[in-house]
PDB file of C-alpha atoms in Angstrom:
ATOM      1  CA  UNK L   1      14.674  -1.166  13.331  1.00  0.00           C
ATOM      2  CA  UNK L   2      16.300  -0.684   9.669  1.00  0.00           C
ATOM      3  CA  UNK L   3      19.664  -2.381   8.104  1.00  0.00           C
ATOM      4  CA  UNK L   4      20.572  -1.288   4.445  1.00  0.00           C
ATOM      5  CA  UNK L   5      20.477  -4.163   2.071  1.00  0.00           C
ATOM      6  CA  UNK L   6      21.777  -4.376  -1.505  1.00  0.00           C
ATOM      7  CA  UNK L   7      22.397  -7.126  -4.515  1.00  0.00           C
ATOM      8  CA  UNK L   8      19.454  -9.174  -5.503  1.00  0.00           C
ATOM      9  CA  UNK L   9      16.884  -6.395  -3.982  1.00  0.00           C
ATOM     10  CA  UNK L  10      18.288  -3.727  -6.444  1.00  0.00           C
ATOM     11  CA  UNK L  11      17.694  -5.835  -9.385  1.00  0.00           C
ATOM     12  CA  UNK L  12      14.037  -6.729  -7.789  1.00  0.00           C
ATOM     13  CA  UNK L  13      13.522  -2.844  -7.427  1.00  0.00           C
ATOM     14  CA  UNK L  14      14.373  -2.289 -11.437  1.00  0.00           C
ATOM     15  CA  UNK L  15      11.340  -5.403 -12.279  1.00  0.00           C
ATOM     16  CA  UNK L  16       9.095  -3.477 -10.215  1.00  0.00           C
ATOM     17  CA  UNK L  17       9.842  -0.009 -12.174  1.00  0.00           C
ATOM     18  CA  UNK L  18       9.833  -1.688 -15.020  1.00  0.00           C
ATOM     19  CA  UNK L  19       6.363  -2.960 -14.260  1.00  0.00           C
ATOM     20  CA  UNK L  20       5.394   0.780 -13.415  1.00  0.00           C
ATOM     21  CA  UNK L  21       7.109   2.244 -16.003  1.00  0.00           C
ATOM     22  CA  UNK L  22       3.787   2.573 -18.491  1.00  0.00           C
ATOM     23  CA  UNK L  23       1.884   3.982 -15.557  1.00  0.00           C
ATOM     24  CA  UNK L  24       4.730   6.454 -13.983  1.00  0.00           C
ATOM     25  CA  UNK L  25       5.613   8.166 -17.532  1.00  0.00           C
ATOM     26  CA  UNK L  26       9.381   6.498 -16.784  1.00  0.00           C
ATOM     27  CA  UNK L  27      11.765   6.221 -19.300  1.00  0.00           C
ATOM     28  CA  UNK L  28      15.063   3.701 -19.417  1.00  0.00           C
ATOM     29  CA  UNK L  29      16.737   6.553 -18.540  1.00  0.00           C
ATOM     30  CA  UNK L  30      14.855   7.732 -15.568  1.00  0.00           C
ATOM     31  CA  UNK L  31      14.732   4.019 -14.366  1.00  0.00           C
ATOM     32  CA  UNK L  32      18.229   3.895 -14.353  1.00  0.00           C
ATOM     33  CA  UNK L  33      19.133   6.978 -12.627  1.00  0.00           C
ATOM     34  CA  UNK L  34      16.241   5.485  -9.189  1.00  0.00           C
ATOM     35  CA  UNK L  35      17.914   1.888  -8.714  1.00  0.00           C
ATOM     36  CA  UNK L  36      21.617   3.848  -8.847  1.00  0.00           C
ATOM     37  CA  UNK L  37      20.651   6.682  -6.728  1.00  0.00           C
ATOM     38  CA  UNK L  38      18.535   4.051  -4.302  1.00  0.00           C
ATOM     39  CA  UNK L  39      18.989   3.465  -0.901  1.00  0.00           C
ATOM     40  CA  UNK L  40      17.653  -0.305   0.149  1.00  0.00           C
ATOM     41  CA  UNK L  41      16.376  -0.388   3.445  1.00  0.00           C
ATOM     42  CA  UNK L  42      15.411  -3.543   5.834  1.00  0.00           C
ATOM     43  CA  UNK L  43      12.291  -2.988   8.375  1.00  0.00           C
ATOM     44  CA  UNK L  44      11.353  -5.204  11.000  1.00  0.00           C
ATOM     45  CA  UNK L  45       7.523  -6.029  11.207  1.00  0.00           C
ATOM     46  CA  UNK L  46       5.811  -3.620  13.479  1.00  0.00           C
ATOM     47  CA  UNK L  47       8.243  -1.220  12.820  1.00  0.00           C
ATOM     48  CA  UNK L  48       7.438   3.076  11.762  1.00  0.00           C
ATOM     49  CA  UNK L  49       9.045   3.303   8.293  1.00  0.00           C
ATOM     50  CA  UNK L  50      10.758   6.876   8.543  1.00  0.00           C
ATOM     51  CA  UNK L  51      10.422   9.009   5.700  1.00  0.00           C
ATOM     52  CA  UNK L  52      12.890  11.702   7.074  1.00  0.00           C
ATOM     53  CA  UNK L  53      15.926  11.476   7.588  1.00  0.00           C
ATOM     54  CA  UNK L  54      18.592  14.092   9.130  1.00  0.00           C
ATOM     55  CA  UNK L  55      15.795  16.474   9.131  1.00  0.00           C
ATOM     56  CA  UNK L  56      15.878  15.473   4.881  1.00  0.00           C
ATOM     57  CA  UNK L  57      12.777  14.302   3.514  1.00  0.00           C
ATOM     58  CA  UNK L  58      13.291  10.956   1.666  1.00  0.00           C
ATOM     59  CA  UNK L  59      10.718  10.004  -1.134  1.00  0.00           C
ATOM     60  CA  UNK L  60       9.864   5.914  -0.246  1.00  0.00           C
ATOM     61  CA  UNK L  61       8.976   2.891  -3.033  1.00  0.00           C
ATOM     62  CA  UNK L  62       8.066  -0.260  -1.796  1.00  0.00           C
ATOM     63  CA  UNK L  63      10.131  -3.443  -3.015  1.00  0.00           C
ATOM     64  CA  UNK L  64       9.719  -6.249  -1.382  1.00  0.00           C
ATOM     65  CA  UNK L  65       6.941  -7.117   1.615  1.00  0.00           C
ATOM     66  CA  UNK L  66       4.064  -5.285   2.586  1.00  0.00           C
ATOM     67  CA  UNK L  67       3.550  -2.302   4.768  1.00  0.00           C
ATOM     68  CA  UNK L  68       0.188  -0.587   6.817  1.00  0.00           C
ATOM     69  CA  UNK L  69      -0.463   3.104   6.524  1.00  0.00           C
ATOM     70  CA  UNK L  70      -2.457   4.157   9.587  1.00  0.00           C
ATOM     71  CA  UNK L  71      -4.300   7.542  10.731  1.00  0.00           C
ATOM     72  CA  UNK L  72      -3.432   8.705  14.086  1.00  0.00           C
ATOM     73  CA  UNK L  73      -7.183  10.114  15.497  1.00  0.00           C
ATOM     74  CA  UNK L  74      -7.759  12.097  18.558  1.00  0.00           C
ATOM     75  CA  UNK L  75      -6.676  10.425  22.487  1.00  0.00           C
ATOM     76  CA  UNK L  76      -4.313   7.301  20.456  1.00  0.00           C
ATOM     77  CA  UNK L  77      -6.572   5.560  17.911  1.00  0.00           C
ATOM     78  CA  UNK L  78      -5.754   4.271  14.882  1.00  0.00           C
ATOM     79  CA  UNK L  79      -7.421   3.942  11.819  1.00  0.00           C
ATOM     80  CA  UNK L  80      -6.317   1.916   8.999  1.00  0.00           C
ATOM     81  CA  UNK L  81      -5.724   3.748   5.660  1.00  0.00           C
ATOM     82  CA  UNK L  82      -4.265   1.109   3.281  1.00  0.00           C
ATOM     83  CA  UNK L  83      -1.921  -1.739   2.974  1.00  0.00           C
ATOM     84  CA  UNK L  84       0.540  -1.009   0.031  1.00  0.00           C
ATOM     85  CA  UNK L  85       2.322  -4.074  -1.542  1.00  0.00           C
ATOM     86  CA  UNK L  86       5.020  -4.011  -3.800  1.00  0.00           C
ATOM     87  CA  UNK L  87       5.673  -1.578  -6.320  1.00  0.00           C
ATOM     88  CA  UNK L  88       3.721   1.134  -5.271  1.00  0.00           C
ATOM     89  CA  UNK L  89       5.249   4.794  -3.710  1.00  0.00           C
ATOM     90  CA  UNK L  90       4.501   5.303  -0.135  1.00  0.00           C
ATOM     91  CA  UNK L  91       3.266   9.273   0.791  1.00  0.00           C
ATOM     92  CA  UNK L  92       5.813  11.026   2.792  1.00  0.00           C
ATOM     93  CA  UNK L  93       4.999  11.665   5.958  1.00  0.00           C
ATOM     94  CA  UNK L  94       6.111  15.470   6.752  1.00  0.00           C
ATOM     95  CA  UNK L  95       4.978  18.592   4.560  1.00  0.00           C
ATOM     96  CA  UNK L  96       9.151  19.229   3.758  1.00  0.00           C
ATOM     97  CA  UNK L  97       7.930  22.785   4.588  1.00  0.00           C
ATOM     98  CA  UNK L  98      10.000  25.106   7.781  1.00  0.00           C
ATOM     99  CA  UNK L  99       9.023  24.330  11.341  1.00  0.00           C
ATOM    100  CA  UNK L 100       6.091  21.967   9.421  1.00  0.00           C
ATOM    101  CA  UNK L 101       4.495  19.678  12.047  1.00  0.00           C
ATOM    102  CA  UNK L 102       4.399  15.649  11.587  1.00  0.00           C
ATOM    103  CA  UNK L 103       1.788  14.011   9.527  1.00  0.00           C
ATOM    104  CA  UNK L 104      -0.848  12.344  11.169  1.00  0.00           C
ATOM    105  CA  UNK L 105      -0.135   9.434   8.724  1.00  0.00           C
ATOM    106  CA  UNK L 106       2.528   6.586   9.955  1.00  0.00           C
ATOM    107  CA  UNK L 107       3.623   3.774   7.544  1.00  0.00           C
ATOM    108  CA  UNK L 108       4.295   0.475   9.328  1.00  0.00           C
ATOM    109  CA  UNK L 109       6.372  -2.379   8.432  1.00  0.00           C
ATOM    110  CA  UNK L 110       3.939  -5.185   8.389  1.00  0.00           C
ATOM    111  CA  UNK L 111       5.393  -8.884   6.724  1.00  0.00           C
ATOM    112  CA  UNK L 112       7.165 -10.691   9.751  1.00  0.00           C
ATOM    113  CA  UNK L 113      10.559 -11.302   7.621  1.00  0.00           C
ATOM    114  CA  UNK L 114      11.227  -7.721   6.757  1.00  0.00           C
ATOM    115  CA  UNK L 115       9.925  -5.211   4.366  1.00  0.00           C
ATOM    116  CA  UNK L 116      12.121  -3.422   2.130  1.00  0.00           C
ATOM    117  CA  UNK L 117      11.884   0.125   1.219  1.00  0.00           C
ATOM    118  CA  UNK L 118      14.215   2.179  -1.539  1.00  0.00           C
ATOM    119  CA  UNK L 119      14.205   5.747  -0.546  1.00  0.00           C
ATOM    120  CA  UNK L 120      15.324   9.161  -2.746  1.00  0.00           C
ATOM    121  CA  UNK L 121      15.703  12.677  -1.768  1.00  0.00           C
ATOM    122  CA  UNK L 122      13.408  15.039  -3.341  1.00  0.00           C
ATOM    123  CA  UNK L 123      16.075  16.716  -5.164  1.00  0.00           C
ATOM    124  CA  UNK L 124      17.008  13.047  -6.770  1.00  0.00           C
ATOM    125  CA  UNK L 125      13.300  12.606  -8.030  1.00  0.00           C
ATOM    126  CA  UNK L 126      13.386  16.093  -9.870  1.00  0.00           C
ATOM    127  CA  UNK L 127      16.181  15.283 -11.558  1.00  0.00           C
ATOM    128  CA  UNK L 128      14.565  12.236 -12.435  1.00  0.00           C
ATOM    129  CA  UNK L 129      11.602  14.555 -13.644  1.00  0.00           C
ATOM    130  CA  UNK L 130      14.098  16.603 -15.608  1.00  0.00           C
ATOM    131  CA  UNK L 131      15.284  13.637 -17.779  1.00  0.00           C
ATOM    132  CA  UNK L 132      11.768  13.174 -19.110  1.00  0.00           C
ATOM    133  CA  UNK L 133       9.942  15.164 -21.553  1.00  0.00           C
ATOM    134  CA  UNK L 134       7.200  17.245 -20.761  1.00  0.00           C
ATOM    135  CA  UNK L 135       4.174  14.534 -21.217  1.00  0.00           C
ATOM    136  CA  UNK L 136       5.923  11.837 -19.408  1.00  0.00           C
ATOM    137  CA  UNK L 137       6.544  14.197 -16.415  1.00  0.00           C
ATOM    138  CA  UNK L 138       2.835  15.639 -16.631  1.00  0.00           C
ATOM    139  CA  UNK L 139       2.232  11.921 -16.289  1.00  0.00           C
ATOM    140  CA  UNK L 140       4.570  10.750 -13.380  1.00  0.00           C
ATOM    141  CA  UNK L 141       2.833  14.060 -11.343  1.00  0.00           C
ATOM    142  CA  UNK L 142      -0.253  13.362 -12.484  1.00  0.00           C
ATOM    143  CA  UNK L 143      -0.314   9.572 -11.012  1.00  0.00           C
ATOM    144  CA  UNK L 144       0.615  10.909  -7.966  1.00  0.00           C
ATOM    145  CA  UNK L 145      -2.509  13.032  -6.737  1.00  0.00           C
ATOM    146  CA  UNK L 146      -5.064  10.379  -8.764  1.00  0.00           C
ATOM    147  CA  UNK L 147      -3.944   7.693  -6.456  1.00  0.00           C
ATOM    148  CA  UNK L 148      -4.318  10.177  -3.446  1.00  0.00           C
ATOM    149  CA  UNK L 149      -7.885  11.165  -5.108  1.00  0.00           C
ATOM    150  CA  UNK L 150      -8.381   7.321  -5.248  1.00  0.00           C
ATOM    151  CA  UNK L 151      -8.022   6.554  -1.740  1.00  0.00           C
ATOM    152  CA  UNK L 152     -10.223   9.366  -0.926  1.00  0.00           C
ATOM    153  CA  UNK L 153     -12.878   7.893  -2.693  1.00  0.00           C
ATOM    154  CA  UNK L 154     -12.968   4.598  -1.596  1.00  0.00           C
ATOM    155  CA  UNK L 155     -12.335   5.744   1.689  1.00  0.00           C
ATOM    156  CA  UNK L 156     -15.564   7.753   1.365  1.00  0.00           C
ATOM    157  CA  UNK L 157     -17.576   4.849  -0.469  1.00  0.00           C
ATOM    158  CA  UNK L 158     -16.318   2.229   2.662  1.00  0.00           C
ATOM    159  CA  UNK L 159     -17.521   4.863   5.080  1.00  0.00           C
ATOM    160  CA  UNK L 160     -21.459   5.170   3.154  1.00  0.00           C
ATOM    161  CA  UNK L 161     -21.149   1.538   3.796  1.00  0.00           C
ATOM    162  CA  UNK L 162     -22.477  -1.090   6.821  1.00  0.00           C
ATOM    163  CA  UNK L 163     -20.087  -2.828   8.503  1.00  0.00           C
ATOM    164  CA  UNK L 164     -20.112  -6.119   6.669  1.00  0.00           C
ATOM    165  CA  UNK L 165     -19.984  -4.762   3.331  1.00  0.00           C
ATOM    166  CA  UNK L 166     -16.796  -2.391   4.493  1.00  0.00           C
ATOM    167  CA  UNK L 167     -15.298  -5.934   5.524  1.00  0.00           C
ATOM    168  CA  UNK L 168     -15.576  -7.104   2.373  1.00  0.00           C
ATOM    169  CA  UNK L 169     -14.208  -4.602   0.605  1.00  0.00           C
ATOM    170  CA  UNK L 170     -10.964  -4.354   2.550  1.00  0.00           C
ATOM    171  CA  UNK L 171     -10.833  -8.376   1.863  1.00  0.00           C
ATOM    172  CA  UNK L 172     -11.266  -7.491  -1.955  1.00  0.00           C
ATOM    173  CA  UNK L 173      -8.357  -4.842  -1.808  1.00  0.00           C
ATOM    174  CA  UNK L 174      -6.251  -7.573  -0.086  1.00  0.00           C
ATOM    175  CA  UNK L 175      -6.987 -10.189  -2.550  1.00  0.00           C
ATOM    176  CA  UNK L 176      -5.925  -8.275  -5.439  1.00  0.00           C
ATOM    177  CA  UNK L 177      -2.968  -7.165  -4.267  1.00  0.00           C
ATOM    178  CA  UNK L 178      -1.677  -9.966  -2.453  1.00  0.00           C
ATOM    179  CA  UNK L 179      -3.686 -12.874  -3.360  1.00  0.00           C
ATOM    180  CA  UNK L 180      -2.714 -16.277  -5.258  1.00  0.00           C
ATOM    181  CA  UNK L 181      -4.909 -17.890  -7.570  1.00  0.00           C
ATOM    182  CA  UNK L 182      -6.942 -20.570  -5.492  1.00  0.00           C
ATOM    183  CA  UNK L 183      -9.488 -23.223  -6.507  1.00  0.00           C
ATOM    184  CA  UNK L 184     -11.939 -21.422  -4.710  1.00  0.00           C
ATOM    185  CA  UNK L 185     -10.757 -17.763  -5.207  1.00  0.00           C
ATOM    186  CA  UNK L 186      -8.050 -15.663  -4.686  1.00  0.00           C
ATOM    187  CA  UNK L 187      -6.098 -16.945  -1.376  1.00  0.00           C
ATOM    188  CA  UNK L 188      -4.655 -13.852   0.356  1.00  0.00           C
ATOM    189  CA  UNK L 189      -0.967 -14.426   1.659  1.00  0.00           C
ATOM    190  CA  UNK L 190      -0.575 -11.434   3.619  1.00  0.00           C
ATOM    191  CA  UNK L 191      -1.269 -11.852   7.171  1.00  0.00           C
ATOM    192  CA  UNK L 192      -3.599 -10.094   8.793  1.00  0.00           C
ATOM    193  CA  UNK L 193      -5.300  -9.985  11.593  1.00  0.00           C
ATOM    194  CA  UNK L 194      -9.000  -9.451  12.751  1.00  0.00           C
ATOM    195  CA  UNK L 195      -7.674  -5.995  14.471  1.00  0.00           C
ATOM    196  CA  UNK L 196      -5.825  -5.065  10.966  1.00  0.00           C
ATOM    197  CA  UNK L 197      -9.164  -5.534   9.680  1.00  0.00           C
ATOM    198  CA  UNK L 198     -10.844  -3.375  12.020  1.00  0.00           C
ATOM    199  CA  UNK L 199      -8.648  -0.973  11.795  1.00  0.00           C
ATOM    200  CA  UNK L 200      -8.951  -1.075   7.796  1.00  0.00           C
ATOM    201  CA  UNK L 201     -12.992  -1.340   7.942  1.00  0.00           C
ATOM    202  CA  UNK L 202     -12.905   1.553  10.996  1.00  0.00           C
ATOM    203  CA  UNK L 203     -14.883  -1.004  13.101  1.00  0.00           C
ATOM    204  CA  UNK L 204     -14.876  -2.938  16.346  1.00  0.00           C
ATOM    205  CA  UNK L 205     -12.870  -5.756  16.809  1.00  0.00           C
ATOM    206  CA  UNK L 206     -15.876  -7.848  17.767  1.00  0.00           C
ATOM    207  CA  UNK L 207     -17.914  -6.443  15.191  1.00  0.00           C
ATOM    208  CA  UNK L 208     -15.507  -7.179  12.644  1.00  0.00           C
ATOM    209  CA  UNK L 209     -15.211 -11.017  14.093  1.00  0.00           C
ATOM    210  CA  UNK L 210     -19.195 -10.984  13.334  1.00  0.00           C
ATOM    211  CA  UNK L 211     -19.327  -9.617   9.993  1.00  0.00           C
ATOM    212  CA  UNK L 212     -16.791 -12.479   8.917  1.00  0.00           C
ATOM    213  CA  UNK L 213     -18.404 -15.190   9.766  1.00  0.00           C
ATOM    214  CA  UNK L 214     -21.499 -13.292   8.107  1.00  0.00           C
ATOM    215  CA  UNK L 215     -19.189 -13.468   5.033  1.00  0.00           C
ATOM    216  CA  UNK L 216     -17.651 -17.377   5.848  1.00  0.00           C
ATOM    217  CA  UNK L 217     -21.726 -18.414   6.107  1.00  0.00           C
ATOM    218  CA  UNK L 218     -22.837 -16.490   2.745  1.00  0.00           C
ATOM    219  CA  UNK L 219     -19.634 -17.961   0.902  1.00  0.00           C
ATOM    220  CA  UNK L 220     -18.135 -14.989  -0.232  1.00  0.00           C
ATOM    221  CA  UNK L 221     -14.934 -15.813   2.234  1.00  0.00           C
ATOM    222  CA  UNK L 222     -13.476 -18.752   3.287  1.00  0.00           C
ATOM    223  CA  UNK L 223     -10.052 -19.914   5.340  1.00  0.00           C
ATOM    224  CA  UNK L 224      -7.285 -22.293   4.654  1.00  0.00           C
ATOM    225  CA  UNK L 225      -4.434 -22.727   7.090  1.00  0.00           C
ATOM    226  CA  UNK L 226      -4.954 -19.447   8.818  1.00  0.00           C
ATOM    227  CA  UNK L 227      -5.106 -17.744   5.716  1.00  0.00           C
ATOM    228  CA  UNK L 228      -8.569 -16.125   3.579  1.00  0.00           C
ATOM    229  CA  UNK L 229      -9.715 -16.376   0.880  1.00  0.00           C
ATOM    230  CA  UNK L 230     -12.022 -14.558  -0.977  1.00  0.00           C
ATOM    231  CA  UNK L 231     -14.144 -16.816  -2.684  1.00  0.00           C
ATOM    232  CA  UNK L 232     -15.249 -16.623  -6.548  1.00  0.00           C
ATOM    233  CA  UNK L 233     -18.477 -15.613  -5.391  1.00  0.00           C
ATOM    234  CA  UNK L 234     -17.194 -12.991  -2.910  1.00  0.00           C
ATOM    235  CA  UNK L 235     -14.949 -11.723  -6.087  1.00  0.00           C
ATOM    236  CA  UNK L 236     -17.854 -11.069  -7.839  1.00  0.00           C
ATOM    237  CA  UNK L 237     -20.655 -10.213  -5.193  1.00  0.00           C
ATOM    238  CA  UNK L 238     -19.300  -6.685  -3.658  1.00  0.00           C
ATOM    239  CA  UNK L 239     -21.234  -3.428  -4.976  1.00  0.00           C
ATOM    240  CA  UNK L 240     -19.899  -1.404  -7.529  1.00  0.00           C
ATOM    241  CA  UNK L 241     -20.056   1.180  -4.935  1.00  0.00           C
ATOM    242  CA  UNK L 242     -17.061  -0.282  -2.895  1.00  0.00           C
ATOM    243  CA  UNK L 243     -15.696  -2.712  -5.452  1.00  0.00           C
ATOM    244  CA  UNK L 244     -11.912  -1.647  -6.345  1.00  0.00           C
ATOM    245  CA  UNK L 245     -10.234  -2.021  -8.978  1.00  0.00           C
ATOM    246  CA  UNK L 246      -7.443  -4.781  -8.933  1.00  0.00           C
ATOM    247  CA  UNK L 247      -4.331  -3.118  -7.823  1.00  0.00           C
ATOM    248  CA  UNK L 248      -6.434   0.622  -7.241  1.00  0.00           C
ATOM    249  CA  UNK L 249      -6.481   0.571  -4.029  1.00  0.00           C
ATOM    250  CA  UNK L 250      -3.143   0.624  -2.550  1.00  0.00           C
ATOM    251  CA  UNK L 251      -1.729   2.849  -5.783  1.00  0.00           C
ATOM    252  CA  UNK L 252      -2.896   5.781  -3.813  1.00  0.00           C
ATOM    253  CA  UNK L 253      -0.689   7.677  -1.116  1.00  0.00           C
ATOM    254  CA  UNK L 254       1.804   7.730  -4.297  1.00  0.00           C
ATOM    255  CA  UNK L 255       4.611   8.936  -5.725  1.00  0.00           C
ATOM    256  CA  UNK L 256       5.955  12.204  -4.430  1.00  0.00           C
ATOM    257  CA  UNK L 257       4.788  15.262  -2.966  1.00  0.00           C
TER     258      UNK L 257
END
């Protein structure tokens, strides 16, 4: 379920380019031409975020909420890819090639009061490209397949991992993107469940149940009104092997196509 939205969200969407701008090669100009040409969209929680439209593919940036990219495997499973919070470009999920299949990938809505998504046609994002010199559009391509590469990575490191260390890790993506400074950590406000986390580790529900109260014993994750945190100790006790960067993680299914 979608509505179109407008006002405040429009300005919200120019502080979040703003914000990117250093990373994205954008330019005032650029930035100017995505929040006119944007269309603001309303999700429900738990609802597919469609990247096509008409038959058009429609290039997707977060604004406001959260939202769960998932794998669809063999006979209906799901595996959890990422969860992408604000300010970060969501891949699109068709090739935008003749008679091309569907992606395997979905993107779900996740925060129960709505997530917003501003969307562009492809042919609005190369004229976007064409405003900016030939560095800064090097730049905005180039950020796009490095935060693909990125998720690849850690999705590789997670999977070289066991089970509780893979839980952890997913914890320490959430905290950094959607954590709030905590006495004891960083408290994470999204809300997840123990099968969003099994999902994001690729284990068992059960298993997953285990391996946090493995973490909630060792100190590296505690709760506070139904909410984690990831301790000071958990912050700094993951392996550089499947440690992310803050705000890496969920940079990744990027930009455009």
């Amino acid at each position: 379920m979608r509505t179109r939205v407008n006002g405040e969200v429009r300005e919200r969407l120019r502080q979040l380019l703003v914000l990117r701008a250093r990373t994205l090669g954008l330019t005032p100009a650029a930035i100017e031409l995505l929040i006119g040409t944007a269309v603001l969209e309303r999700w429900a929680a738990g609802s597919e975020i469609v990247t096509v439209d008409g038959g058009a593919d429609r290039v997707a940036f977060l604004v406001v909420g959260a939202a769960k990219v998932v794998c669809e495997m063999p006979r209906g499973k799901r595996v959890g890819v990422c969860f992408v919070p604000p300010g970060r470009f969501i891949a699109n999920g068709w090739s935008g090639e003749p008679n091309a299949v569907p992606s395997d990938f979905r993107v779900i809505a996740h925060d129960p009061l709505g997530t917003i998504v501003a969307f562009w046609t492809p042919r609005t994002v190369v004229d976007v490209v064409a405003t900016l010199t030939p560095p800064h559009a090097m730049q905005f391509i180039t950020a796009s397949w490095r935060a693909a590469t990125e998720v690849l990575r850690q999705k590789c490191h997670l999977l070289g991992s066991c089970l509780r260390d893979r839980v952890h890790a997913v914890l320490t993506t959430l905290a950094h993107d959607f954590g709030r400074p905590h006495p004891d950590g960083l408290r994470i406000e999204l809300r997840v469940t123990h099968l969003d986390l099994a999902g994001a580790a690729v284990g068992s529900r059960a298993n997953v149940t285990r391996a946090l109260e493995e973490l909630r014993a060792e100190g590296l994750v505690a709760v506070e009104d139904h909410r984690l945190i990831v301790t000071h100790r958990g912050l700094a006790g993951l392996s550089s092997d499947v440690a992310p960067e803050p705000g890496q993680w969920t940079e990744r299914l990027a930009a455009a196509q």
